Tab-separated table of C-alpha atoms and ligand atoms in Angstrom:
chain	number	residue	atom	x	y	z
M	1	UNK	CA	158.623	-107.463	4.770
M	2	UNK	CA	158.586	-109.433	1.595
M	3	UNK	CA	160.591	-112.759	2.111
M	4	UNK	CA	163.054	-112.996	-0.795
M	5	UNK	CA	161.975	-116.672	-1.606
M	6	UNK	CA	159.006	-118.101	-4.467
M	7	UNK	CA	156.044	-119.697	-3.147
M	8	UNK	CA	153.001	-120.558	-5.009
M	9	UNK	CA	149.882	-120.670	-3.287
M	10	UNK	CA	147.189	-120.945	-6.295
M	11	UNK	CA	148.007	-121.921	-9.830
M	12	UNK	CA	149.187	-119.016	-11.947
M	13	UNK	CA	147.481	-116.656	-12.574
M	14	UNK	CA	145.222	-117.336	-9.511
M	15	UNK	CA	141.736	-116.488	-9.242
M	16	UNK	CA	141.875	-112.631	-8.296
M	17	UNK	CA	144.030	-112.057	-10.907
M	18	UNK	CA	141.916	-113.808	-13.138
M	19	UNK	CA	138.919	-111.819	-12.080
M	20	UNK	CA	141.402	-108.684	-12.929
M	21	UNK	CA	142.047	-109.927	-16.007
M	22	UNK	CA	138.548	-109.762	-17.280
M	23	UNK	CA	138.241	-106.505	-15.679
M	24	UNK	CA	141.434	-104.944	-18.020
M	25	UNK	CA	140.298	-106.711	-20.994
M	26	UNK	CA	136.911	-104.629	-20.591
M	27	UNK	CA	138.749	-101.198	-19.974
M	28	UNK	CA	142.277	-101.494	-21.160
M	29	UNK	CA	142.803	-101.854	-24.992
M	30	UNK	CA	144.607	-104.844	-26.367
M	31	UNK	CA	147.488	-103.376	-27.586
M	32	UNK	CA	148.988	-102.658	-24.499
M	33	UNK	CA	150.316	-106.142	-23.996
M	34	UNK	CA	150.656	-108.378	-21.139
M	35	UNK	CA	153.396	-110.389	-21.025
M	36	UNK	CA	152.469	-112.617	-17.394
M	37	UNK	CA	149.127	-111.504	-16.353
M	38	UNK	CA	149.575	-111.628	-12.360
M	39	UNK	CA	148.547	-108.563	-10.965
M	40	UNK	CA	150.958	-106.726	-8.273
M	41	UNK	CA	150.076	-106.317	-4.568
M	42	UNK	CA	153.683	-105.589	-3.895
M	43	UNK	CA	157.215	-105.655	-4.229
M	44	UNK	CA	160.531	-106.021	-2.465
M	45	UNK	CA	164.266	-106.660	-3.652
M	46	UNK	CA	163.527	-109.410	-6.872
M	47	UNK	CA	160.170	-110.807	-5.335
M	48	UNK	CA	156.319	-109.911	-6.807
M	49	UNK	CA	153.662	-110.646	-4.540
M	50	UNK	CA	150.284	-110.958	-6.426
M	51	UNK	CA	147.321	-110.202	-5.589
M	52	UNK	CA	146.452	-113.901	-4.790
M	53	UNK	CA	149.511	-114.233	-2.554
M	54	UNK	CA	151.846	-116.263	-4.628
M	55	UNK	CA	155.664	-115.226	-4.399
M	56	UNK	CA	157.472	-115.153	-8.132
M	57	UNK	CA	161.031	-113.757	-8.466
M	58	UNK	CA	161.591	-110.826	-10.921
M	59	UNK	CA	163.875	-111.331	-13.661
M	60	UNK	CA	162.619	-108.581	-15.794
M	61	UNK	CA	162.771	-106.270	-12.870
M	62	UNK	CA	160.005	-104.663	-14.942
M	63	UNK	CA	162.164	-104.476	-17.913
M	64	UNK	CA	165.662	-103.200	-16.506
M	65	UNK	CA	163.589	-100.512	-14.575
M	66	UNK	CA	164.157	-101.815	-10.844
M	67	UNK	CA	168.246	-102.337	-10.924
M	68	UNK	CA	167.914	-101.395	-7.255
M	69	UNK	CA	165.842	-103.934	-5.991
M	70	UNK	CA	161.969	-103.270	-5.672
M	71	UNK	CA	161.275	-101.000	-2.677
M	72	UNK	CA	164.686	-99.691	-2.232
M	73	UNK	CA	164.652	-97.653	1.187
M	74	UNK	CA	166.885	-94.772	-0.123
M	75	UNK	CA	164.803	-94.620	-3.072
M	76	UNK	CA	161.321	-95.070	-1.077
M	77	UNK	CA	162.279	-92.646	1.528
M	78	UNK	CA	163.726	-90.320	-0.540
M	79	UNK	CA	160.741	-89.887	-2.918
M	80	UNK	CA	158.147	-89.629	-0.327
M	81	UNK	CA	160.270	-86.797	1.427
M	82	UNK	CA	159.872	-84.740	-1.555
M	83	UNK	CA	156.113	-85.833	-1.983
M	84	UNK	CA	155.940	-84.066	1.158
M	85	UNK	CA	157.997	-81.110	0.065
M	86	UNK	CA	156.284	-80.024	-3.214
M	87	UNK	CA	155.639	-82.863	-6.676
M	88	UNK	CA	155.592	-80.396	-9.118
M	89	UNK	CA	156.845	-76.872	-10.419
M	90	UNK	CA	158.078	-77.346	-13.932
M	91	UNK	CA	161.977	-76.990	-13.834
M	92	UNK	CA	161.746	-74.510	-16.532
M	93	UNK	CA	159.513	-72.281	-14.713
M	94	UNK	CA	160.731	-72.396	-10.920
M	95	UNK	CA	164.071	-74.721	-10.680
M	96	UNK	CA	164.937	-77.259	-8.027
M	97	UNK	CA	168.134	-78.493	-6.559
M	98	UNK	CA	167.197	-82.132	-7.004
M	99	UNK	CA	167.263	-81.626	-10.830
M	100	UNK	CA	170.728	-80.085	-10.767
M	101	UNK	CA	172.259	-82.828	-8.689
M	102	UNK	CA	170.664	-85.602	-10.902
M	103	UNK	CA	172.535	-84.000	-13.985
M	104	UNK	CA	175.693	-83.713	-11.813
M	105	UNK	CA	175.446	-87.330	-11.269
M	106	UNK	CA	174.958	-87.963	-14.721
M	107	UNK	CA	177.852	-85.788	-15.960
M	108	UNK	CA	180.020	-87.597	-13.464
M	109	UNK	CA	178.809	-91.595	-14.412
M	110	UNK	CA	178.501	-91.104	-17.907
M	111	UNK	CA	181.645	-91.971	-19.695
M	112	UNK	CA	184.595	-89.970	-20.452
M	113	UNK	CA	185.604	-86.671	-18.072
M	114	UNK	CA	185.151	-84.262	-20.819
M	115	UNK	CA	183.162	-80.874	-19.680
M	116	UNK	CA	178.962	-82.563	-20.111
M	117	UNK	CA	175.503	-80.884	-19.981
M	118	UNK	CA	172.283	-83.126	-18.933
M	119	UNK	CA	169.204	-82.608	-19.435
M	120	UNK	CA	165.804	-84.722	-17.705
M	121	UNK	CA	162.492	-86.282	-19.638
M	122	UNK	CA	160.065	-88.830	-18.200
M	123	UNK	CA	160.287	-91.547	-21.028
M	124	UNK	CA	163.568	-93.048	-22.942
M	125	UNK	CA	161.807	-92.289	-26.243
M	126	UNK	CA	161.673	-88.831	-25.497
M	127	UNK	CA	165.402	-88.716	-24.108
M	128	UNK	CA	166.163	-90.550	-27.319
M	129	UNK	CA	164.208	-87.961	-29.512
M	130	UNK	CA	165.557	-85.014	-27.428
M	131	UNK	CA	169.007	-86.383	-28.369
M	132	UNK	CA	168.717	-86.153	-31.862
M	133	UNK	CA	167.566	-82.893	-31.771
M	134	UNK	CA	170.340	-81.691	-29.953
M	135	UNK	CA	172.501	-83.701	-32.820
M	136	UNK	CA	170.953	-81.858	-35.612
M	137	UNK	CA	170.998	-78.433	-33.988
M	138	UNK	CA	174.810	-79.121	-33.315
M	139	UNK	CA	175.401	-80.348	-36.731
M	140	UNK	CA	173.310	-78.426	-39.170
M	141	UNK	CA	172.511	-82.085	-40.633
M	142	UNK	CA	169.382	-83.997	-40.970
M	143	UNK	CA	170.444	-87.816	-41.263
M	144	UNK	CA	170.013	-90.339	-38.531
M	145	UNK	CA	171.886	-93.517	-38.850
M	146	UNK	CA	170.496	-96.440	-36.789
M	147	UNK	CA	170.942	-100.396	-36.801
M	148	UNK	CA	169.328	-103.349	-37.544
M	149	UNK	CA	167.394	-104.952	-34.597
M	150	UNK	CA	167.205	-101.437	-32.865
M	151	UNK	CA	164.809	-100.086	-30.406
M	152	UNK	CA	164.827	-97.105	-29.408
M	153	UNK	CA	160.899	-96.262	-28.282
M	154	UNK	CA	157.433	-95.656	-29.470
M	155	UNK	CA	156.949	-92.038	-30.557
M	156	UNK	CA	156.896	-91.452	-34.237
M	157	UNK	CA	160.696	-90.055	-34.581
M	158	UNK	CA	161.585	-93.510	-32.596
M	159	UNK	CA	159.262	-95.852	-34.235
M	160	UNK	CA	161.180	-94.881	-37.500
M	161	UNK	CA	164.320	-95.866	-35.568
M	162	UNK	CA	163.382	-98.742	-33.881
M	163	UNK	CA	163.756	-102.034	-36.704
M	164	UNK	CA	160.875	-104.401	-36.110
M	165	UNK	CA	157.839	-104.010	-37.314
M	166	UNK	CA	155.078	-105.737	-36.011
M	167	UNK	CA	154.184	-105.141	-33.730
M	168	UNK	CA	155.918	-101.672	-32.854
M	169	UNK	CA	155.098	-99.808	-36.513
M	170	UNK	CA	152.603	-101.870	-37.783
M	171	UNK	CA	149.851	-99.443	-39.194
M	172	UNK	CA	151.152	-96.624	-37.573
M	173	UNK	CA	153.081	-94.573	-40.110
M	174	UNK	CA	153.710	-92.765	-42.254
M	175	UNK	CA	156.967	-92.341	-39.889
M	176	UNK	CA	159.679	-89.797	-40.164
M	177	UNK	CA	162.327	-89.286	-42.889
M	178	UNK	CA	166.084	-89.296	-42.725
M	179	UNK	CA	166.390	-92.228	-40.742
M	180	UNK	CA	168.745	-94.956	-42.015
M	181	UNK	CA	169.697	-98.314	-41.381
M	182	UNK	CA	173.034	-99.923	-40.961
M	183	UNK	CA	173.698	-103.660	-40.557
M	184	UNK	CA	174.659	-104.535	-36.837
M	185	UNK	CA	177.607	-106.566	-35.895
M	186	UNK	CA	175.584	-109.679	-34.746
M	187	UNK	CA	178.166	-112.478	-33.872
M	188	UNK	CA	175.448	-116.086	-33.911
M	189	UNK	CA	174.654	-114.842	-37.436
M	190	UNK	CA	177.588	-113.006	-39.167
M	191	UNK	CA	179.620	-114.778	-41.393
M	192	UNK	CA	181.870	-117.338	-39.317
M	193	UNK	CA	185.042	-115.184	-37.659
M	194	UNK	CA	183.829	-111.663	-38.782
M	195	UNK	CA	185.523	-109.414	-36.412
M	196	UNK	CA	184.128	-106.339	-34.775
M	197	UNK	CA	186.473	-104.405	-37.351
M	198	UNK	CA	184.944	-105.697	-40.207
M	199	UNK	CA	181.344	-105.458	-39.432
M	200	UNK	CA	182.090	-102.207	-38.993
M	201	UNK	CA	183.681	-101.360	-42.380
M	202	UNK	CA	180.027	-103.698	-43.531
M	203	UNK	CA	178.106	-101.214	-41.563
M	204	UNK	CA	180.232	-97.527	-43.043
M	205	UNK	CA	179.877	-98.845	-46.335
M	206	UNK	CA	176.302	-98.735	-45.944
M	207	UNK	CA	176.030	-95.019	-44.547
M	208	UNK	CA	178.790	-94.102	-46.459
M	209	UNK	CA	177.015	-95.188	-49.507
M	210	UNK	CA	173.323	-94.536	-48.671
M	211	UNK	CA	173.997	-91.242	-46.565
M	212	UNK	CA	177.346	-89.616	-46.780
M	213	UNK	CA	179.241	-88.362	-43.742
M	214	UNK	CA	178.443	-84.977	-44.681
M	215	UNK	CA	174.595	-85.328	-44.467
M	216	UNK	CA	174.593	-87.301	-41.091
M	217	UNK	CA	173.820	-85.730	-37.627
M	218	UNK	CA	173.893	-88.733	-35.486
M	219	UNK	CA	174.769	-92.572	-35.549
M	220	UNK	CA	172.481	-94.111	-32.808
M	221	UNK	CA	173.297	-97.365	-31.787
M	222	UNK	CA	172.761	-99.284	-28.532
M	223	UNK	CA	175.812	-100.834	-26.914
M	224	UNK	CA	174.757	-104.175	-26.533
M	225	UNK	CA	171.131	-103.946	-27.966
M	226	UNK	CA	167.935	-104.777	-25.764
M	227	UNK	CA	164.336	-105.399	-27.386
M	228	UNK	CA	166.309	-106.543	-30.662
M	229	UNK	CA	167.850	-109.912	-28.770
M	230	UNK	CA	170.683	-108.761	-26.665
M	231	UNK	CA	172.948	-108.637	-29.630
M	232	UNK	CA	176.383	-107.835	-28.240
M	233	UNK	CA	178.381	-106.921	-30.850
M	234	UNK	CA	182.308	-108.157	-31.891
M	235	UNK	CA	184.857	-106.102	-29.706
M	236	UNK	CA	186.082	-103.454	-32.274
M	237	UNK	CA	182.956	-102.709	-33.474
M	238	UNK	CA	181.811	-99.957	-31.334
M	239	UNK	CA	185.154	-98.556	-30.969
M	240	UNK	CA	185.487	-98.128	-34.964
M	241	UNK	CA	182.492	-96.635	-35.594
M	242	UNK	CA	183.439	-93.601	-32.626
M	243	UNK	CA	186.290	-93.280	-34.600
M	244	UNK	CA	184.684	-92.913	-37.914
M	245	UNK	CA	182.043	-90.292	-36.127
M	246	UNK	CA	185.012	-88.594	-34.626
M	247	UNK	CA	186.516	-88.242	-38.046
M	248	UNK	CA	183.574	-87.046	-39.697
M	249	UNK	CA	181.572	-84.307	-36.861
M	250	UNK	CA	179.164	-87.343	-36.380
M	251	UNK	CA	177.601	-87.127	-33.346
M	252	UNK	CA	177.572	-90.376	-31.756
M	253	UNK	CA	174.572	-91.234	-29.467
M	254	UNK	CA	174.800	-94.431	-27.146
M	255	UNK	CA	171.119	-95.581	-26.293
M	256	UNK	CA	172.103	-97.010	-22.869
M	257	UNK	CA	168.752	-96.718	-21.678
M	258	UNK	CA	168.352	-100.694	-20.665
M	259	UNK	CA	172.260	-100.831	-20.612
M	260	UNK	CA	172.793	-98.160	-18.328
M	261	UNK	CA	174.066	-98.079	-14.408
M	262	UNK	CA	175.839	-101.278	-13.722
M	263	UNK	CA	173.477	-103.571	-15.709
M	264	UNK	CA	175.866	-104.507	-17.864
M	265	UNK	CA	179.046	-105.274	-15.048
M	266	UNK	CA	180.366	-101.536	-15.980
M	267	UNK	CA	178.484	-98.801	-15.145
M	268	UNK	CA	177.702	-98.315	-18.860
M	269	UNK	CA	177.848	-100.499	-21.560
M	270	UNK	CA	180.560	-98.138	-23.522
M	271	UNK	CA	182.856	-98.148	-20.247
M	272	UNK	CA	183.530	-102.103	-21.644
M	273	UNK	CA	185.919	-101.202	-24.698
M	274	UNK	CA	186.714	-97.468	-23.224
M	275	UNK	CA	184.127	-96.296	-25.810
M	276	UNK	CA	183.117	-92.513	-24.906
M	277	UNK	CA	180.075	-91.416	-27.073
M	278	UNK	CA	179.345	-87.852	-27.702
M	279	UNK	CA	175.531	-88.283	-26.178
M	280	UNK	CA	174.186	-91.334	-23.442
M	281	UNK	CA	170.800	-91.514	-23.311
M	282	UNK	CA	169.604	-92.660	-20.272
M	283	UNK	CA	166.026	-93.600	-18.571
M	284	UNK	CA	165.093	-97.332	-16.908
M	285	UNK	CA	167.112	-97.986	-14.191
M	286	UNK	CA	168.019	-94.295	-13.692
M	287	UNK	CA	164.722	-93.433	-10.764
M	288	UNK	CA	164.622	-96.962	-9.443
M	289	UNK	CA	161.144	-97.076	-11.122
M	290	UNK	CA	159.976	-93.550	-11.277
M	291	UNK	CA	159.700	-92.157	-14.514
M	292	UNK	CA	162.637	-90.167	-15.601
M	293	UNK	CA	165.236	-90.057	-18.707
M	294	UNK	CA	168.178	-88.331	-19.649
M	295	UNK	CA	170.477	-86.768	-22.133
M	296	UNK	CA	174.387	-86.429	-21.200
M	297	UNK	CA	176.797	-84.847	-23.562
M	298	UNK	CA	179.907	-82.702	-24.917
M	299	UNK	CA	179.031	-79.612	-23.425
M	300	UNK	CA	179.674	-77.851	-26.195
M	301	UNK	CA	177.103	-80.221	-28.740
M	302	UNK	CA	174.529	-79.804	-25.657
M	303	UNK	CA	174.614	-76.265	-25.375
M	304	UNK	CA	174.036	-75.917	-29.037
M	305	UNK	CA	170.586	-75.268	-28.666
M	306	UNK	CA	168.945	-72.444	-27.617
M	307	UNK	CA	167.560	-71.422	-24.772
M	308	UNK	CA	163.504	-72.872	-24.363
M	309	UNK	CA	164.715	-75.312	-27.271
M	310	UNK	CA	164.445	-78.403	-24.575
M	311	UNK	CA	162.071	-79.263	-22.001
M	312	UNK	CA	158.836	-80.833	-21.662
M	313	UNK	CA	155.926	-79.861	-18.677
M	314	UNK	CA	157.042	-82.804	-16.364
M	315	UNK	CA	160.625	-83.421	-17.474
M	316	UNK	CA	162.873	-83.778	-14.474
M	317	UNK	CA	159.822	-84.202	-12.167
M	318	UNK	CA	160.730	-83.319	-8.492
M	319	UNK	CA	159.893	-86.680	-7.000
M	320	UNK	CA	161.670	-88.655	-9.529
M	321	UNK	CA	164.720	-86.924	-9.435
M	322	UNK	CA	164.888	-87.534	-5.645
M	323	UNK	CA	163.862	-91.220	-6.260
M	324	UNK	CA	167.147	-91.195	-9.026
M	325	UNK	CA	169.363	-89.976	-6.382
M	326	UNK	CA	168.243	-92.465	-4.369
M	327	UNK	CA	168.571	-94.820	-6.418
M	328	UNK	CA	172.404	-93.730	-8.098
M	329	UNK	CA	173.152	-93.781	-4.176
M	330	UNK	CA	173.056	-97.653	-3.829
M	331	UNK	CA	174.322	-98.358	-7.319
M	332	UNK	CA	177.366	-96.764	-6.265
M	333	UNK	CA	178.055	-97.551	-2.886
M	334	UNK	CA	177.040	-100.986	-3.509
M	335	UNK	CA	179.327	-101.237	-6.258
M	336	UNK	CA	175.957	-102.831	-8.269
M	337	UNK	CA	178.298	-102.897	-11.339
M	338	UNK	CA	180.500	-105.656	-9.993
M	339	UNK	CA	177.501	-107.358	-8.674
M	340	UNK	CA	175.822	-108.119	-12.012
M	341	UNK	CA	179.288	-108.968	-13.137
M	342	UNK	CA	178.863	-111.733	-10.518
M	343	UNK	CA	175.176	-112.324	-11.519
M	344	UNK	CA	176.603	-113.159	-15.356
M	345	UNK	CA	179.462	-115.503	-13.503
M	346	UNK	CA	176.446	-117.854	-12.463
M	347	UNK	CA	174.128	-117.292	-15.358
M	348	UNK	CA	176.547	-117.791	-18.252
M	349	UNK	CA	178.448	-120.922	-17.572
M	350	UNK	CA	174.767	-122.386	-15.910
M	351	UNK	CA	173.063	-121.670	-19.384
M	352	UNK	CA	176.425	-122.514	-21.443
M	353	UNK	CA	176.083	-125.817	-19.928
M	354	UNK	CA	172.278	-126.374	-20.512
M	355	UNK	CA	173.142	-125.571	-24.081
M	356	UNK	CA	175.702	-128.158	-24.187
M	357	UNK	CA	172.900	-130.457	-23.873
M	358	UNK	CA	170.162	-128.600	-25.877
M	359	UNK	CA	170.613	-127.813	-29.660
M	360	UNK	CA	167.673	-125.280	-29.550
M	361	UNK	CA	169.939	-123.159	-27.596
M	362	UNK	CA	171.661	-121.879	-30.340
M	363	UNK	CA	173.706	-118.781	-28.652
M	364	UNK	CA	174.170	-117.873	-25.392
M	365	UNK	CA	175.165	-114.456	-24.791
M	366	UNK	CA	175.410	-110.816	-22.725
M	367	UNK	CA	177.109	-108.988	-20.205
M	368	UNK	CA	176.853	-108.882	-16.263
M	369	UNK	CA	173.088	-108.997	-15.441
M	370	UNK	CA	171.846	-108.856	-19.068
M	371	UNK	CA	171.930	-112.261	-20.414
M	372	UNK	CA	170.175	-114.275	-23.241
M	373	UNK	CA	169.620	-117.712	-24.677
M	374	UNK	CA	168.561	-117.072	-28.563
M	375	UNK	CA	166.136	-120.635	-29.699
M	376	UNK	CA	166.546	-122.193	-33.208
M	377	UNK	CA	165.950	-125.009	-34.765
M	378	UNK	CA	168.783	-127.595	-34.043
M	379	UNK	CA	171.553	-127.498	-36.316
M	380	UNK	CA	170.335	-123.824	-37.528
M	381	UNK	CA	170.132	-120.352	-37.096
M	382	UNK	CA	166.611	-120.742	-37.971
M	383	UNK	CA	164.912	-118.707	-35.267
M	384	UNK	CA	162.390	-120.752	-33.077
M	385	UNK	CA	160.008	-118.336	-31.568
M	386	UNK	CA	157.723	-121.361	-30.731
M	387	UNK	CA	159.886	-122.752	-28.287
M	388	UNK	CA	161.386	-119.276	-26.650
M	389	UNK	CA	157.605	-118.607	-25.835
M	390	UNK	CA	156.977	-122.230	-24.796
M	391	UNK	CA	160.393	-121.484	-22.090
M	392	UNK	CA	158.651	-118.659	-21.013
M	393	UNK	CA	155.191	-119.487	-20.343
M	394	UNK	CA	156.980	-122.730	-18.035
M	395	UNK	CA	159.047	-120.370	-15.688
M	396	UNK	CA	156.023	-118.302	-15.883
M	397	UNK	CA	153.524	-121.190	-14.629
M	398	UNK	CA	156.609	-122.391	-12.091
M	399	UNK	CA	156.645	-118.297	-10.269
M	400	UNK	CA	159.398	-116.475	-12.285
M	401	UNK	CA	158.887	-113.751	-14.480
M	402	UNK	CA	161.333	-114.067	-17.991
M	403	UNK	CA	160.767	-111.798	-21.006
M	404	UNK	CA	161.274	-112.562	-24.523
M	405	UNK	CA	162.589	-110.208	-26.923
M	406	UNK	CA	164.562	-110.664	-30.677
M	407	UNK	CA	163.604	-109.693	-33.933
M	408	UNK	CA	161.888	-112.996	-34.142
M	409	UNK	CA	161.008	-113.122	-30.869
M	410	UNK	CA	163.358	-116.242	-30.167
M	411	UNK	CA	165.176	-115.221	-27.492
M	412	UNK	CA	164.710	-115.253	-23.844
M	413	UNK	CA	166.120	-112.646	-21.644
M	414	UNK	CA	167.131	-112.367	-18.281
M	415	UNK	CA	167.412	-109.073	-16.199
M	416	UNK	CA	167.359	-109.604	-12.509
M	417	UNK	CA	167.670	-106.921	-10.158
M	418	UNK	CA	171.447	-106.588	-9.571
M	419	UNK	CA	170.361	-106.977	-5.722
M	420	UNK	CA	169.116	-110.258	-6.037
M	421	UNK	CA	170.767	-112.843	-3.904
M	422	UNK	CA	172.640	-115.814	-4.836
M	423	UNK	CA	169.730	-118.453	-3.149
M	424	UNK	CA	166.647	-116.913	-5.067
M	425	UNK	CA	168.614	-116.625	-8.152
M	426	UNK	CA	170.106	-120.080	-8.595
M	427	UNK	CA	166.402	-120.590	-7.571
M	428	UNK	CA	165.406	-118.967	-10.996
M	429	UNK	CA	168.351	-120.783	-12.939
M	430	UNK	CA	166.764	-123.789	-11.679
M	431	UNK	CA	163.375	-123.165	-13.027
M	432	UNK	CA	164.347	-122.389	-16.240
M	433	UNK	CA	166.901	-125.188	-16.749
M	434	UNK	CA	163.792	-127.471	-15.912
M	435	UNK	CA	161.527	-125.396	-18.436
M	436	UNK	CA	164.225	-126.360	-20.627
M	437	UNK	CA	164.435	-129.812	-19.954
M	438	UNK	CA	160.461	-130.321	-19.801
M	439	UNK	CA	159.974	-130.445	-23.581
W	501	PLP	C1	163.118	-99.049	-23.316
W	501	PLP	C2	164.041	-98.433	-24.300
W	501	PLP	C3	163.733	-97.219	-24.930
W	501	PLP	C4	162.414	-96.507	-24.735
W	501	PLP	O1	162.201	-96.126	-23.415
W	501	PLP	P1	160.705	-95.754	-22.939
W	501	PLP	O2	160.886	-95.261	-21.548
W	501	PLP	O3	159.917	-97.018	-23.032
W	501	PLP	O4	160.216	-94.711	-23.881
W	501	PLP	C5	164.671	-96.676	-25.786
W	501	PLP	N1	165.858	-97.285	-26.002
W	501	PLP	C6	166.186	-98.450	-25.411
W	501	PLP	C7	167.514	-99.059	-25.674
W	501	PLP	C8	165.289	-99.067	-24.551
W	501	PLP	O5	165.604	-100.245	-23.987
């Protein structure tokens, strides 16, 4: 029993972390990053213990992964009952019922109540990438329109969809073709009173222009996006751009993979303006930290493809399935949705205030339980990485984990688990308002 509270014991990271540190810098390569490098003993609800013993509260919740709280009971007990059953068949070889009642869950949480198919993957990229192939089957088209400041994974297809470049692409093409950009609707830095409306005629100029309706399979775009800086776009945005895909046999994907199950105070991020996409992708907070991913849709754009067209070895893994249901078990009867929108009622107006007092914070933004503060310099929109990383490292040093994210890396993120409670996380509100302050 992990008491939900911070406590440092040792100065972070402590020695046995440190001596772990030199032991991954000999065996791991740098390029898989470290963002806090205390290393985990164990977990419960939002609190890390290290492996020095100090306490720090989770606001990454391992980026959007643990929703549930760490060491959820239905999703602990649940998974090691079917580790006991059997881990592994291959769904496409032998089926399970876990599987099928993961996908009915999906077709039932996903937005709208048209007829859906889902299909399971470990990773988001590869729900992402299975997504578009679904789009281009259904279609006959090639084109893939995406937005500025996306991210939507690591595998070639998705590198060429995902916008920043170092240090996700960096060296690592060439990358694949028919992929095209559209500007986002990005309120801080559009043009003063730009409505959601008219960053979307901005953004169908573009594809209209550069693509054409006619060659375009999919538009991917992430509700409110998540390694690109939380943008949230205008209201009117999302909605006109369904209707333009409607118009058109675009398929429109929503990447809710970090927006997904409650996160965002709805149980998806299109559920805020009634937007219902023709795909969700799904993964993160989907297994309560096993990996698993999905792909919802029309049934008739899923079923499209052919039979052996989808799959993968370990998609839809037995154990993570029964970790999902789990885990889609206390989402729902905990009504998690409504908890991160009371999660964004104390983070909002406490970091609206602190940027009443501090010009860096140039925009304060999000939804629910996924909320930002975007640095600048004073005055600007000029983005301050400098001091978003200086923010960081302080809450780091003081026991709570914060991510960064942003084109420009300027922004500071906060994703708790939506089971945190109110003491540890006005707790971590403190800490970063004094982070804040201590420049
Ligand atoms: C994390 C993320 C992905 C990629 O998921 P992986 O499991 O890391 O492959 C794709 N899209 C969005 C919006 C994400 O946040």
């Amino acid at each position: 029993m992990v008491t939900q509270e911070r406590k440092l014991v040792t100065e972070i990271p402590g020695p046995r972390s440190a001596e772990l540190l030199a032991r991954r810098k000999a065996a791991v390569p740098q390029g898989v990053g470290t963002v806090l490098p205390v290393f985990v003993e164990r977990a419960e609800g939002a609190v890390l213990v290290d492996v020095d013993g100090n306490q720090l509260i989770d606001m990454g919740s391992g980026i959007a992964v643990v929703s549930v709280g760490h060491h959820a009971p239905e999703v602990v007990d649940r998974a090691a009952a079917q580790l006991d059953r059997f881990t592994h068949t291959c769904f496409m070889v032998t089926p399970y019922a876990g599987y099928v009642e993961v996908a009915e869950a999906l077709n039932r949480l996903t937005p709208g109540d048209h007829e859906k198919r889902s299909c399971l993957f470990s990773a988001g990229a590869e729900a992402v990438e299975n997504a578009v192939k679904i789009a281009r089957r259904h279609t006959g088209r090639d084109s893939v329109v995406v937005f500025d400041h996306a991210y939507h994974g690591r595998t070639n297809l998705t590198m060429a969809m995902t916008a920043k470049n170092a240090p996700y692409k960096d060296g690592f093409g060439p990358f694949a073709s028919d992929v095209y950009r559209a500007p986002m609707s990005y309120p801080f830095r559009d043009p003063d009173g730009m409505t959601g409306e008219e960053a979307a005629t901005r953004a169908l100029a573009v594809i209209e222009s550069q693509v054409g309706a006619e060659r375009t399979a999919c538009v991917v775009i992430e509700p409110i996006q998540g390694e690109g800086g939380f943008v949230d776009p205008a209201p009117g945005f999302l909605p006109a751009l369904v209707e333009w895909c409607r118009e058109h046999g675009v398929v429109l994907v929503a990447d809710e993979i970090q927006t997904g199950f409650g996160r965002t105070g709805d149980m998806f991020a299109s559920d805020h303006e009634g937007v219902v996409p023709d795909i969700v992708t799904t993964a993160k907070a989907l297994a309560g930290g096993l990996p698993l991913a999905g792909v919802t849709g029309r049934a008739e754009i899923m079923d499209a493809v052919t039979p052996g067209g989808l799959g993968g070895t370990y998609g839809g893994n037995p154990v993570a399935c029964a970790a999902a249901l789990g885990a889609i078990e206390i989402i729902e009867r905990d009504d998690l949705a409504a908890r991160a929108r009371s999660i964004g009622d104390v983070l909002l107006p406490g970091l609206r205030s602190l940027q009443a007092a501090h010009p860096r914070i140039g925009d304060v933004r999000g939804r629910g339980a996924m909320v930002a503060i975007e640095l600048v310099e004073p005055g600007t929109v000029t983005p301050d990485p400098v001091e978003a990383g200086r923010i960081s490292a302080a809450c780091h040093a003081a026991g709570v984990v914060t991510l960064t994210c942003g084109t420009w890396g300027n922004v500071v993120r906060l994703l708790p688990p939506l089971t945190i409670d109110d003491d540890l996380l006005a707790d971590a509100l403190g800490v970063l308002a004094d982070a804040i302050e201590s420049r």
